[in-house]
Coordinates of C-alpha atoms in Angstrom, one line a residue:
Chain P
M198 CA 6.6 -8.9 22.6
R199 CA 5.9 -7.2 19.4
S200 CA 5.6 -9.1 16.2
S201 CA 8.8 -9.6 14.3
S202 CA 7.7 -7.7 11.2
S203 CA 7.1 -4.5 13.2
L204 CA 10.4 -5.1 14.9
K205 CA 12.1 -5.4 11.6
Q206 CA 10.5 -2.2 10.3
E207 CA 11.6 -0.3 13.3
F208 CA 15.1 -1.6 13.1
L209 CA 15.4 -0.9 9.4
K210 CA 14.1 2.6 9.8
K211 CA 16.5 3.4 12.6
W212 CA 19.4 1.8 10.8
I213 CA 18.9 3.7 7.6
M214 CA 18.6 6.9 9.4
G215 CA 21.7 6.2 11.3
L216 CA 23.6 5.3 8.2
Q217 CA 22.4 8.5 6.5
R218 CA 23.9 10.5 9.4
C219 CA 27.1 8.5 9.2
T220 CA 27.5 9.0 5.5
S221 CA 26.5 12.6 5.4
S222 CA 29.5 13.5 7.5
N223 CA 32.1 11.3 6.0
K224 CA 32.0 10.5 2.4
N225 CA 35.3 8.7 1.8
M226 CA 35.8 5.7 4.0
S227 CA 37.8 2.6 3.6
I228 CA 36.1 -0.6 3.5
L229 CA 36.9 -1.4 7.1
E230 CA 35.6 1.9 8.2
R231 CA 32.5 1.4 6.2
K232 CA 32.0 -2.0 7.7
K233 CA 32.5 -0.7 11.2
A234 CA 30.0 2.0 10.5
I235 CA 27.4 -0.4 9.2
K236 CA 27.9 -2.8 12.0
L237 CA 27.8 -0.1 14.6
S238 CA 24.7 1.6 13.1
A239 CA 23.0 -1.8 12.9
D240 CA 23.8 -2.6 16.5
L241 CA 22.7 0.8 17.7
A242 CA 19.6 0.7 15.6
M243 CA 18.8 -2.6 17.2
A244 CA 19.4 -1.3 20.7
A245 CA 17.4 1.9 19.9
A246 CA 14.5 -0.2 18.6
R247 CA 14.4 -1.8 22.0
N248 CA 14.2 1.7 23.4
G249 CA 16.6 1.0 26.3
R250 CA 14.2 -1.2 28.1
T251 CA 16.5 -4.2 28.3
S252 CA 19.9 -4.2 29.8
W253 CA 21.6 -5.6 26.7
S254 CA 20.4 -2.8 24.6
R255 CA 21.6 -0.3 27.2
A256 CA 24.9 -2.1 27.3
V257 CA 25.3 -1.9 23.5
I258 CA 24.8 1.9 23.7
A259 CA 27.0 2.2 26.6
N260 CA 29.8 0.2 24.9
A261 CA 29.5 2.4 21.9
A262 CA 29.6 5.5 24.0
R263 CA 32.6 4.4 26.0
E264 CA 35.0 3.9 23.2
S265 CA 36.2 7.3 22.0
D266 CA 36.4 6.5 18.3
K267 CA 33.0 5.0 18.3
R268 CA 31.4 7.7 20.4
L269 CA 31.3 10.2 17.6
L270 CA 29.6 7.8 15.4
A271 CA 27.2 6.7 18.1
E272 CA 26.2 10.3 18.8
K273 CA 25.8 10.8 15.1
I274 CA 23.7 7.8 14.7
L275 CA 21.7 8.3 17.8
Q276 CA 20.5 11.8 17.3
G277 CA 17.5 13.3 18.8
Q278 CA 16.0 13.4 22.2
E279 CA 15.5 9.8 22.7
S280 CA 19.1 9.1 22.1
E281 CA 20.1 11.7 24.6
M282 CA 17.8 10.1 27.1
L283 CA 19.3 6.7 26.3
L284 CA 22.8 7.9 26.6
K285 CA 22.0 9.6 29.9
K286 CA 20.4 6.4 31.2
V287 CA 23.4 4.4 30.0
S288 CA 25.9 6.7 31.7
N289 CA 24.0 6.3 34.9
M290 CA 24.0 2.6 34.5
S291 CA 27.6 2.3 33.8
A292 CA 28.4 4.1 37.1
V293 CA 26.1 1.7 38.9
I294 CA 27.8 -1.1 37.2
R295 CA 31.2 0.0 38.3
N296 CA 30.1 0.1 41.8
R297 CA 28.5 -3.2 41.6
R298 CA 31.5 -4.8 40.1
I299 CA 33.6 -3.8 43.1
I300 CA 31.0 -5.2 45.6
R301 CA 30.7 -8.4 43.7
S302 CA 34.4 -9.0 43.5
K303 CA 34.6 -8.7 47.2
K304 CA 31.8 -11.1 47.7
I305 CA 33.5 -13.6 45.4
L306 CA 36.7 -13.3 47.3
K307 CA 34.9 -14.0 50.6
R308 CA 33.1 -16.9 49.3
S309 CA 36.1 -18.5 47.7
R310 CA 38.1 -18.2 50.9
R311 CA 35.4 -19.8 52.9
R312 CA 35.2 -22.7 50.5
T313 CA 38.9 -23.4 50.6
T314 CA 38.9 -23.4 54.4
S315 CA 35.8 -25.3 55.2
E316 CA 35.4 -27.9 52.5
P317 CA 37.9 -30.5 51.8
Q318 CA 38.7 -30.9 48.2
K319 CA 36.5 -33.7 46.8
V320 CA 35.6 -34.2 43.3
L321 CA 32.1 -35.2 42.7
A322 CA 30.2 -35.6 39.5
S323 CA 27.7 -32.9 40.5
S324 CA 30.5 -30.5 41.1
I325 CA 32.0 -31.2 37.7
A326 CA 28.6 -30.6 36.1
K327 CA 28.3 -27.4 38.1
R328 CA 31.6 -26.3 36.9
L329 CA 30.7 -27.0 33.3
V330 CA 27.6 -25.0 33.6
Q331 CA 29.4 -22.2 35.2
K332 CA 32.0 -22.1 32.4
R333 CA 29.3 -21.9 29.8
T334 CA 27.4 -19.3 31.7
H335 CA 30.5 -17.3 31.8
I336 CA 30.9 -17.6 28.1
L337 CA 27.4 -16.6 27.5
K338 CA 27.8 -13.6 29.7
S339 CA 30.7 -12.5 27.6
L340 CA 28.6 -12.9 24.5
V341 CA 25.5 -11.0 25.5
P342 CA 26.2 -7.3 25.8
G343 CA 26.2 -6.3 29.4
G344 CA 26.0 -9.8 30.5
E345 CA 28.8 -9.7 33.0
F346 CA 26.6 -7.8 35.4
M347 CA 23.5 -10.0 35.3
D348 CA 22.5 -12.8 37.5
E349 CA 21.6 -16.0 36.0
I350 CA 17.8 -15.5 35.7
S351 CA 18.1 -12.1 34.0
L352 CA 20.9 -13.4 31.9
I353 CA 18.6 -16.0 30.4
E354 CA 15.8 -13.5 29.9
E355 CA 18.2 -11.1 28.2
T356 CA 19.5 -13.8 26.1
L357 CA 16.0 -14.6 24.9
D358 CA 15.4 -11.0 24.0
Y359 CA 18.8 -10.6 22.4
I360 CA 18.4 -13.6 20.3
A361 CA 15.1 -12.4 19.0
Y362 CA 16.6 -9.1 18.1
L363 CA 19.7 -10.6 16.5
R364 CA 17.5 -12.7 14.4
A365 CA 15.5 -9.7 13.2
Q366 CA 18.8 -7.9 12.5
V367 CA 20.2 -10.8 10.5
D368 CA 17.0 -11.2 8.6
V369 CA 16.9 -7.5 7.6
M370 CA 20.5 -7.3 6.8
R371 CA 20.4 -10.4 4.7
C372 CA 17.4 -9.2 2.9
I373 CA 19.2 -6.0 1.9
A374 CA 22.5 -7.7 1.1
T375 CA 21.0 -10.4 -1.0
S376 CA 18.6 -8.0 -2.8
P377 CA 19.1 -8.6 -6.5
H378 CA 18.4 -5.0 -7.1
L379 CA 21.3 -3.9 -5.1
M380 CA 23.6 -6.4 -6.9
A381 CA 22.4 -5.1 -10.2
L382 CA 23.0 -1.5 -9.1
N383 CA 26.5 -2.1 -8.1
S384 CA 27.5 -4.3 -11.0
E385 CA 26.5 -1.5 -13.3
Chain L
M85 CA -14.6 -18.0 52.9
N86 CA -17.0 -20.8 53.3
R87 CA -14.8 -22.2 55.9
A88 CA -15.1 -18.9 57.7
L89 CA -18.8 -19.4 58.1
P90 CA -18.8 -22.3 60.5
E91 CA -16.1 -20.6 62.3
M92 CA -18.4 -17.7 62.6
L93 CA -20.9 -20.0 64.1
H94 CA -18.3 -21.5 66.2
C95 CA -17.2 -18.2 67.5
L96 CA -20.7 -17.2 68.3
N97 CA -21.2 -20.4 70.1
G98 CA -17.9 -20.3 71.8
P99 CA -18.1 -20.2 75.6
A100 CA -15.1 -18.0 76.2
T101 CA -14.6 -14.7 74.4
S102 CA -10.9 -14.8 74.6
T103 CA -10.7 -17.9 72.4
D104 CA -13.2 -16.4 70.1
M105 CA -10.9 -13.5 69.5
T106 CA -8.2 -15.8 68.4
V107 CA -10.6 -17.6 66.1
L108 CA -11.7 -14.3 64.6
E109 CA -8.1 -13.3 64.1
R110 CA -7.5 -16.5 62.4
Q111 CA -10.5 -16.1 60.3
R112 CA -9.4 -12.6 59.3
A113 CA -6.0 -14.0 58.3
R114 CA -7.7 -16.5 56.2
M115 CA -9.9 -14.1 54.5
K116 CA -6.9 -12.3 53.5
W117 CA -5.8 -15.2 51.5
Q118 CA -9.0 -16.2 49.8
P119 CA -11.1 -13.3 48.6
Q120 CA -11.7 -15.3 45.5
E121 CA -13.8 -17.7 47.3
Q122 CA -15.9 -14.8 48.3
Q123 CA -18.0 -15.2 45.2
G124 CA -18.7 -18.8 46.1
Y125 CA -19.5 -17.7 49.6
F126 CA -21.9 -14.9 48.6
G127 CA -23.5 -17.1 46.0
G128 CA -23.8 -19.7 48.7
S129 CA -25.1 -17.3 51.2
D130 CA -27.9 -16.3 48.9
Q131 CA -28.9 -19.8 48.8
F132 CA -28.4 -19.9 52.5
A133 CA -30.9 -17.1 52.9
G134 CA -33.2 -18.8 50.6
L135 CA -33.0 -22.0 52.5
F136 CA -33.7 -20.4 55.7
L137 CA -36.6 -18.4 54.3
E138 CA -38.2 -21.5 52.9
P139 CA -41.2 -22.3 55.1
G140 CA -40.7 -26.0 54.8
Q141 CA -37.2 -25.8 55.8
V142 CA -37.9 -23.4 58.6
G143 CA -40.6 -25.7 59.9
S144 CA -38.3 -28.7 60.0
F145 CA -35.6 -26.6 61.5
Q146 CA -37.9 -25.4 64.2
G147 CA -39.3 -28.8 64.8
L148 CA -36.0 -30.4 65.2
L149 CA -34.3 -27.7 67.1
G150 CA -31.1 -29.1 68.5
G151 CA -31.1 -31.8 65.9
E152 CA -27.5 -31.7 64.8
S153 CA -28.2 -33.7 61.7
V154 CA -30.7 -31.3 60.3
L155 CA -28.7 -28.2 60.8
G156 CA -25.7 -30.0 59.4
E157 CA -27.7 -31.0 56.4
V158 CA -29.0 -27.5 55.9
L159 CA -25.6 -26.0 56.2
T160 CA -23.9 -28.5 54.0
R161 CA -26.6 -28.0 51.4
S162 CA -26.0 -24.3 51.5
V163 CA -22.4 -24.8 50.9
K164 CA -22.7 -27.0 47.9
P165 CA -22.0 -24.3 45.3
D166 CA -18.4 -24.6 46.4
P167 CA -17.8 -28.2 45.8
G168 CA -14.2 -28.4 46.8
L169 CA -15.0 -27.6 50.4
E170 CA -17.7 -30.0 50.9
N171 CA -15.6 -32.5 52.7
G172 CA -14.3 -29.9 55.1
W173 CA -17.8 -28.9 56.2
P174 CA -19.1 -31.8 58.2
E175 CA -15.9 -32.0 60.1
L176 CA -16.0 -28.4 60.9
L177 CA -19.6 -28.6 61.9
N178 CA -18.7 -31.5 64.2
M179 CA -15.9 -29.6 65.6
G180 CA -18.0 -26.6 66.2
F181 CA -21.0 -28.3 67.5
T182 CA -20.1 -31.4 69.3
E183 CA -18.3 -29.5 71.9
F184 CA -21.4 -27.8 73.1
D185 CA -24.9 -28.6 73.8
M186 CA -26.6 -28.4 70.6
N187 CA -29.7 -26.6 71.7
C188 CA -27.8 -24.0 73.5
A189 CA -25.6 -23.4 70.5
I190 CA -28.5 -22.8 68.2
S191 CA -30.3 -20.6 70.5
R192 CA -27.3 -18.5 71.0
T193 CA -26.8 -18.2 67.3
S194 CA -30.4 -17.1 66.9
S195 CA -30.3 -14.7 69.7
C196 CA -27.2 -12.8 69.0
P197 CA -28.1 -10.9 65.8
P198 CA -30.0 -8.1 67.4
T199 CA -27.1 -7.2 69.5
V200 CA -24.6 -7.7 66.7
A201 CA -26.3 -5.7 64.1
P202 CA -26.3 -2.3 65.7
P203 CA -22.6 -1.9 66.5
P204 CA -20.2 -1.0 63.7
P205 CA -18.8 -4.1 62.0
E206 CA -15.9 -4.5 64.2
A207 CA -14.8 -7.9 65.1
K208 CA -14.4 -7.2 68.7
G209 CA -17.8 -5.8 69.1
K210 CA -19.3 -8.8 67.7
V211 CA -17.6 -11.4 69.8
S212 CA -18.6 -10.3 73.2
P213 CA -22.4 -10.7 73.0
P214 CA -22.7 -14.5 72.8
A215 CA -21.3 -15.1 76.3
E216 CA -23.9 -12.8 77.7
K217 CA -26.5 -14.4 75.6
V218 CA -26.0 -17.8 77.2
S219 CA -28.3 -16.7 80.0
S220 CA -31.0 -15.8 77.7
A221 CA -31.5 -19.3 76.5
V222 CA -34.6 -19.4 78.6
G223 CA -36.6 -17.4 76.1
R224 CA -35.8 -20.0 73.5
E225 CA -39.3 -21.1 72.8
S226 CA -40.6 -17.6 72.1
F227 CA -37.8 -17.0 69.6
K228 CA -38.7 -20.1 67.6
K229 CA -40.9 -18.2 65.2
R230 CA -38.3 -15.6 64.4
K231 CA -35.5 -18.0 64.3
A232 CA -35.3 -18.3 60.6
D233 CA -35.2 -14.5 60.1
K234 CA -32.6 -14.1 62.7
L235 CA -30.4 -16.7 61.4
Q236 CA -30.6 -15.1 58.1
N237 CA -29.7 -11.9 59.8
T238 CA -26.6 -13.3 61.3
K239 CA -25.5 -14.4 57.9
V240 CA -26.1 -11.1 56.5
V241 CA -24.3 -9.4 59.3
A242 CA -21.5 -11.8 59.0
E243 CA -21.3 -11.1 55.4
D244 CA -21.1 -7.4 55.8
D245 CA -18.6 -7.9 58.5
S246 CA -16.4 -10.0 56.3
K247 CA -16.8 -7.5 53.5
D248 CA -15.6 -4.7 55.7
K249 CA -12.8 -6.7 57.1
R250 CA -11.8 -7.6 53.6
S251 CA -11.6 -4.0 52.6
K252 CA -9.6 -3.3 55.8
V253 CA -7.4 -6.3 55.2
C254 CA -6.8 -5.6 51.6
A255 CA -4.9 -2.5 52.6
E256 CA -2.4 -4.6 54.4
E257 CA -1.8 -6.9 51.6
G258 CA 1.6 -7.9 50.3
E259 CA 2.7 -9.8 53.3
S260 CA 5.3 -12.4 53.2
K261 CA 4.9 -16.0 52.7
I262 CA 5.6 -16.7 56.3
T263 CA 2.3 -15.2 57.4
E264 CA 0.6 -17.5 55.0
Q265 CA 2.4 -20.4 56.4
T266 CA 1.4 -19.6 59.9
S267 CA -2.2 -19.1 58.8
N268 CA -2.0 -22.4 57.1
K269 CA -0.7 -23.9 60.3
D270 CA -3.7 -22.5 62.1
N271 CA -5.8 -24.0 59.5
N272 CA -4.3 -27.3 60.0
R273 CA -5.1 -27.1 63.6
E274 CA -8.6 -26.3 62.8
T275 CA -9.5 -28.1 59.6
S276 CA -8.5 -31.3 58.0
A277 CA -5.4 -31.6 55.8
D278 CA -7.1 -31.5 52.5
T279 CA -9.0 -28.3 53.2
S280 CA -5.8 -26.6 54.1
K281 CA -4.3 -27.7 50.8
E282 CA -7.3 -26.3 49.1
N283 CA -6.8 -23.1 51.0
S284 CA -3.2 -22.7 50.0
K285 CA -4.0 -23.5 46.4
A286 CA -6.6 -20.8 46.4
S287 CA -4.3 -18.3 47.9
E288 CA -1.6 -19.3 45.4
A289 CA -4.0 -18.6 42.5
Q290 CA -5.1 -15.4 44.0
K291 CA -1.7 -13.9 44.8
P292 CA 0.6 -14.3 41.8
D293 CA 3.3 -11.9 43.1
Y294 CA 4.9 -14.5 45.2
I295 CA 5.7 -18.1 44.6
H296 CA 4.3 -20.8 46.7
V297 CA 6.8 -23.5 47.3
R298 CA 6.0 -26.9 48.6
A299 CA 8.7 -29.0 49.9
R300 CA 8.4 -32.6 49.1
R301 CA 9.4 -35.4 51.4
G302 CA 13.0 -35.2 52.4
Q303 CA 13.5 -31.7 51.0
A304 CA 14.9 -29.0 53.0
T305 CA 12.5 -26.3 54.2
D306 CA 14.7 -23.6 55.4
S307 CA 14.4 -20.3 53.6
H308 CA 17.7 -20.5 51.8
S309 CA 17.0 -23.8 50.1
L310 CA 13.5 -22.7 49.3
A311 CA 14.8 -19.6 47.7
E312 CA 17.4 -21.6 45.8
R313 CA 14.7 -24.0 44.6
V314 CA 12.6 -21.1 43.4
R315 CA 15.5 -19.7 41.6
R316 CA 16.3 -23.0 39.9
E317 CA 12.7 -23.4 38.9
K318 CA 12.7 -19.9 37.3
I319 CA 15.9 -20.7 35.5
S320 CA 14.7 -23.9 34.1
E321 CA 11.4 -22.3 33.0
R322 CA 13.4 -19.6 31.1
M323 CA 15.6 -22.3 29.7
K324 CA 12.6 -23.9 28.3
Y325 CA 11.7 -20.7 26.4
L326 CA 15.2 -20.5 25.1
Q327 CA 15.0 -24.1 24.0
D328 CA 12.0 -23.2 21.9
L329 CA 13.8 -20.2 20.4
V330 CA 17.1 -21.8 19.6
P331 CA 16.8 -24.3 16.7
G332 CA 18.1 -27.7 17.4
C333 CA 18.0 -27.2 21.1
N334 CA 14.9 -29.2 22.0
K335 CA 16.6 -32.6 21.8
I336 CA 19.3 -31.7 24.2
T337 CA 18.8 -32.4 27.9
G338 CA 21.0 -31.0 30.5
K339 CA 21.9 -27.5 31.2
A340 CA 25.4 -27.5 30.0
G341 CA 24.5 -28.9 26.6
M342 CA 21.7 -26.4 26.2
L343 CA 24.0 -23.5 27.2
D344 CA 26.4 -24.8 24.6
E345 CA 23.8 -24.7 21.9
I346 CA 22.7 -21.3 22.9
I347 CA 26.2 -20.0 22.9
N348 CA 26.8 -21.4 19.5
Y349 CA 23.6 -19.9 18.2
V350 CA 24.3 -16.4 19.6
Q351 CA 27.8 -16.6 18.2
S352 CA 26.6 -17.6 14.8
L353 CA 24.1 -14.8 14.8
Q354 CA 26.8 -12.3 15.8
R355 CA 29.1 -13.6 13.1
Q356 CA 26.4 -13.4 10.6
V357 CA 25.9 -9.8 11.5
E358 CA 29.6 -9.2 11.1
F359 CA 29.7 -10.9 7.8
L360 CA 26.6 -9.1 6.5
S361 CA 27.9 -5.8 7.5
M362 CA 31.2 -6.6 5.8
K363 CA 29.3 -7.7 2.7
L364 CA 27.3 -4.5 2.7
A365 CA 30.4 -2.4 3.1
A366 CA 32.0 -4.2 0.2
V367 CA 29.0 -4.0 -2.0
N368 CA 28.3 -0.3 -1.4
P369 CA 31.4 1.5 -2.5
R370 CA 30.3 4.9 -1.1
L371 CA 28.1 3.7 1.6
D372 CA 25.2 5.6 0.1
F373 CA 22.2 3.8 1.1
N374 CA 20.1 6.3 -0.7
I375 CA 16.5 5.9 0.1
E376 CA 15.4 5.3 -3.4
D377 CA 17.6 2.3 -3.8
L378 CA 16.4 1.0 -0.6
F379 CA 12.8 1.5 -1.4
A380 CA 13.2 -0.1 -4.7
K381 CA 14.9 -3.0 -3.0
E382 CA 12.2 -3.2 -0.5
L383 CA 9.7 -3.2 -3.2
L384 CA 11.4 -6.1 -4.9
L385 CA 11.7 -7.8 -1.6
Y386 CA 8.1 -7.2 -0.9
Q387 CA 7.2 -8.6 -4.2
Q388 CA 9.2 -11.6 -3.5
M389 CA 8.0 -12.1 -0.1
F390 CA 4.3 -11.4 -0.5
P391 CA 3.1 -12.8 -3.7
A392 CA -0.3 -13.0 -2.1
C393 CA -1.0 -9.5 -3.0
S394 CA -0.3 -9.9 -6.7
T395 CA -2.4 -13.0 -6.7
G396 CA -5.0 -11.2 -4.7
F397 CA -5.5 -8.5 -7.2
P398 CA -6.7 -10.6 -10.1
T399 CA -9.5 -11.9 -7.9
I400 CA -10.9 -8.5 -7.8
G401 CA -11.1 -8.5 -11.5
M402 CA -7.9 -6.6 -12.5
S403 CA -5.3 -8.0 -14.8
S404 CA -1.9 -8.4 -13.2
E405 CA -0.4 -6.2 -15.9
M406 CA -2.5 -3.4 -14.7
T407 CA -1.6 -3.8 -11.0
N408 CA 2.1 -3.8 -11.5
P409 CA 2.3 -0.5 -13.4
A410 CA 0.0 1.0 -10.8
Y411 CA 2.4 0.0 -8.1
L412 CA 5.4 1.2 -10.0
Q413 CA 3.6 4.4 -10.7
F414 CA 2.8 5.3 -7.2
N415 CA 6.1 4.1 -5.8
P416 CA 8.3 6.9 -7.2
A417 CA 6.0 9.4 -5.7
Q418 CA 6.2 7.7 -2.4
Q419 CA 9.9 7.5 -2.6
V420 CA 10.3 11.2 -3.4
V421 CA 8.0 12.1 -0.5
A422 CA 9.7 9.8 1.8
C423 CA 13.0 11.2 0.8
C424 CA 11.8 14.7 1.6
G425 CA 10.6 13.5 4.9
L426 CA 13.8 11.9 5.7
D427 CA 15.9 14.8 4.6
M428 CA 13.8 17.1 6.8
G429 CA 14.3 14.5 9.5
M430 CA 18.0 14.9 9.2
N431 CA 17.8 18.6 9.6
N432 CA 15.4 18.7 12.4
T433 CA 15.0 16.1 15.1
A434 CA 14.3 12.6 14.2
D435 CA 10.8 12.9 15.6
M436 CA 9.8 15.8 13.3
G437 CA 11.1 13.9 10.3
L438 CA 9.0 11.0 11.3
R439 CA 5.9 13.0 11.7
R440 CA 6.4 14.5 8.3
T441 CA 7.0 11.2 6.7
I442 CA 3.8 10.1 8.3
S443 CA 1.8 13.1 7.2
T444 CA 3.0 13.8 3.7
P445 CA 2.9 10.7 1.7
A446 CA -0.6 9.9 2.5
S447 CA -2.0 12.4 0.1
I448 CA 0.1 12.0 -3.0
P449 CA 0.1 8.4 -3.8
E450 CA -3.7 8.4 -3.6
T451 CA -3.9 10.6 -6.6
Y452 CA -1.9 8.1 -8.4
L453 CA -4.0 5.3 -7.2
D454 CA -7.1 7.2 -8.2
S455 CA -5.9 7.9 -11.6
S456 CA -4.3 4.6 -12.3
C457 CA -6.4 1.8 -11.0
F458 CA -9.3 2.9 -8.9
T459 CA -11.0 4.9 -11.5
Q460 CA -11.0 1.9 -13.7
L461 CA -12.1 -0.3 -10.9
Q462 CA -14.9 1.7 -9.4
P463 CA -17.4 1.4 -12.2
S464 CA -17.2 -2.4 -12.2
S465 CA -20.1 -4.0 -10.6
T466 CA -18.0 -6.7 -8.8
W467 CA -17.0 -4.4 -6.1
D468 CA -19.0 -5.4 -3.1
A469 CA -18.0 -4.5 0.3
D470 CA -16.1 -7.7 1.0
V471 CA -13.9 -7.3 -1.9
Q472 CA -13.2 -3.7 -1.1
N473 CA -12.2 -4.7 2.4
L474 CA -9.9 -7.4 1.0
F475 CA -8.3 -4.9 -1.3
N476 CA -7.9 -2.4 1.4
L477 CA -6.4 -4.9 3.7
E478 CA -3.9 -6.2 1.2
F479 CA -3.0 -2.8 0.0
H480 CA -2.5 -1.7 3.5
Q481 CA -0.4 -4.7 4.3
G482 CA 1.7 -4.3 1.2
R483 CA 2.4 -0.7 1.8
S484 CA 3.2 -0.9 5.4
I485 CA 5.7 -3.6 4.6
S486 CA 7.2 -2.2 1.5
F487 CA 7.9 1.2 3.1
P488 CA 9.4 0.5 6.4
S489 CA 10.5 4.0 6.9
Q490 CA 7.0 4.9 7.9
P491 CA 5.6 2.1 9.9
F492 CA 3.0 4.3 11.6
T493 CA 1.4 5.5 8.4
G494 CA -0.4 2.2 7.9
S495 CA -3.6 3.0 9.6
I496 CA -3.8 6.6 8.5
E497 CA -3.3 5.6 4.9
A498 CA -5.7 2.8 5.1
S499 CA -8.4 5.1 6.5
N500 CA -7.6 7.6 3.8
L501 CA -7.9 5.0 1.2
K502 CA -11.2 3.9 2.5
M503 CA -12.4 7.4 2.4
E504 CA -11.3 7.7 -1.1
L505 CA -13.0 4.5 -2.1

């Protein structure tokens, strides 16, 4: 893993460039639009800084590309060859994901049926604990982008990576937001 | 590998060629799993050769031909470089040697090399001779003189053989765990329990692409539960990393609690991002993050975060009043250039813009630096090499951090700076 400072540099660079592209097209935005643009550009910059190597970053880009209103923004933010490559990769991945989802749901169906038939319903402490863990894993999967399609091991790995990047993102954003210079500029 | 040696002897001594084949096969399988022991083996074999060449040793060896104790002693001594296997040796020797008449065995070992050496190092070619050589035990006395040399020869041949086999065998690497288990089983049949453990450990260290699982007492050993155990181990290992990463998570035991903490942390981070983007949107009315602002901000940030630089300057002999203006002086230039680069980057592809940002600013700020501070500094006699290096380092650090739009420029600029200095 790279050091956090280089990570932050890369993120900031990509973020600023994305924002530039955003603002160059649309000058007058409401505050919510602006917020959305900032958030999206920050997320995409984060994902682009990861260079599509992890599934969460691919999922971030895929999510941005899927929603129509965000897609324009995303394309604007992710300009250049690498973004095209990323988007292509992502579109491939989403197809794969769709297939996998179907398969998995079938599997789950099968398994659940078997359980109901073979095992009598007994409530053990271990089963309760398992259910608790499962519930939390489910929540975590919904939190990490693209987490629904990961198995547990990769989910934890991705969570590790995602947390590292989120931290960097938060640090950079806070630095800029709390910069006294910016405050002074805007108060003028 | 060392274990393969007595087996080699064994197989040479063996009465029936068919069993020898199986032994060789086994040996080959084992070699697959422990090439790392090869070093120890070859190191040991050198000593082996040395031992056998030593006249005193040879004399005693000849004198006590058929004396099991001496041979055992010699062999064990030769193995000593690999300490872990010492225990396994005598047993093996006993195994190999008590079965047969000792004299006969040794004579066979000594007599086979001439026949073994010529054929290509194929395992099959090597196994057949000994049986035939049993008859030639008559000429034992005449061979006594050359025994040492020949024994050495056998070792060398065996060595070469094993090398070739290794290269052959390496090609078919990547076998499943099951083969290892079977080979281990074979080992267990042959050697004592602790040596087999040694073997499996060595193979584990050597092959990191699979995971060696050992079932404890009472644990299930079918493949499903083994796989499940491996999976759980992996998960818990990763959870440990997460525990280190997530603050306040190291006191919590239990997976559910840990997951709770992780979820909370991720959620809080995501919320922070939301909040910060909202704040930025509110603060910036037109969403114009113009580069100059940002760089000014970054400069301030940098000054806040890295006071080491401003403290580092005075040690060189400059007043801090002088450094700050110098900084401020070259910063506008940098900003302008960076702006140009970024503007170009918007028109062209991002890559091009980047490259231009990298290439352009390196030249201009240096003129500023030259004019502002370096010209004043250069005459001073306090500039020895160390201080220069320090300055360069800190300057480099400062710039690469304060201008994050060009993270790749750091080294280039530093080299340029050095050239300037």
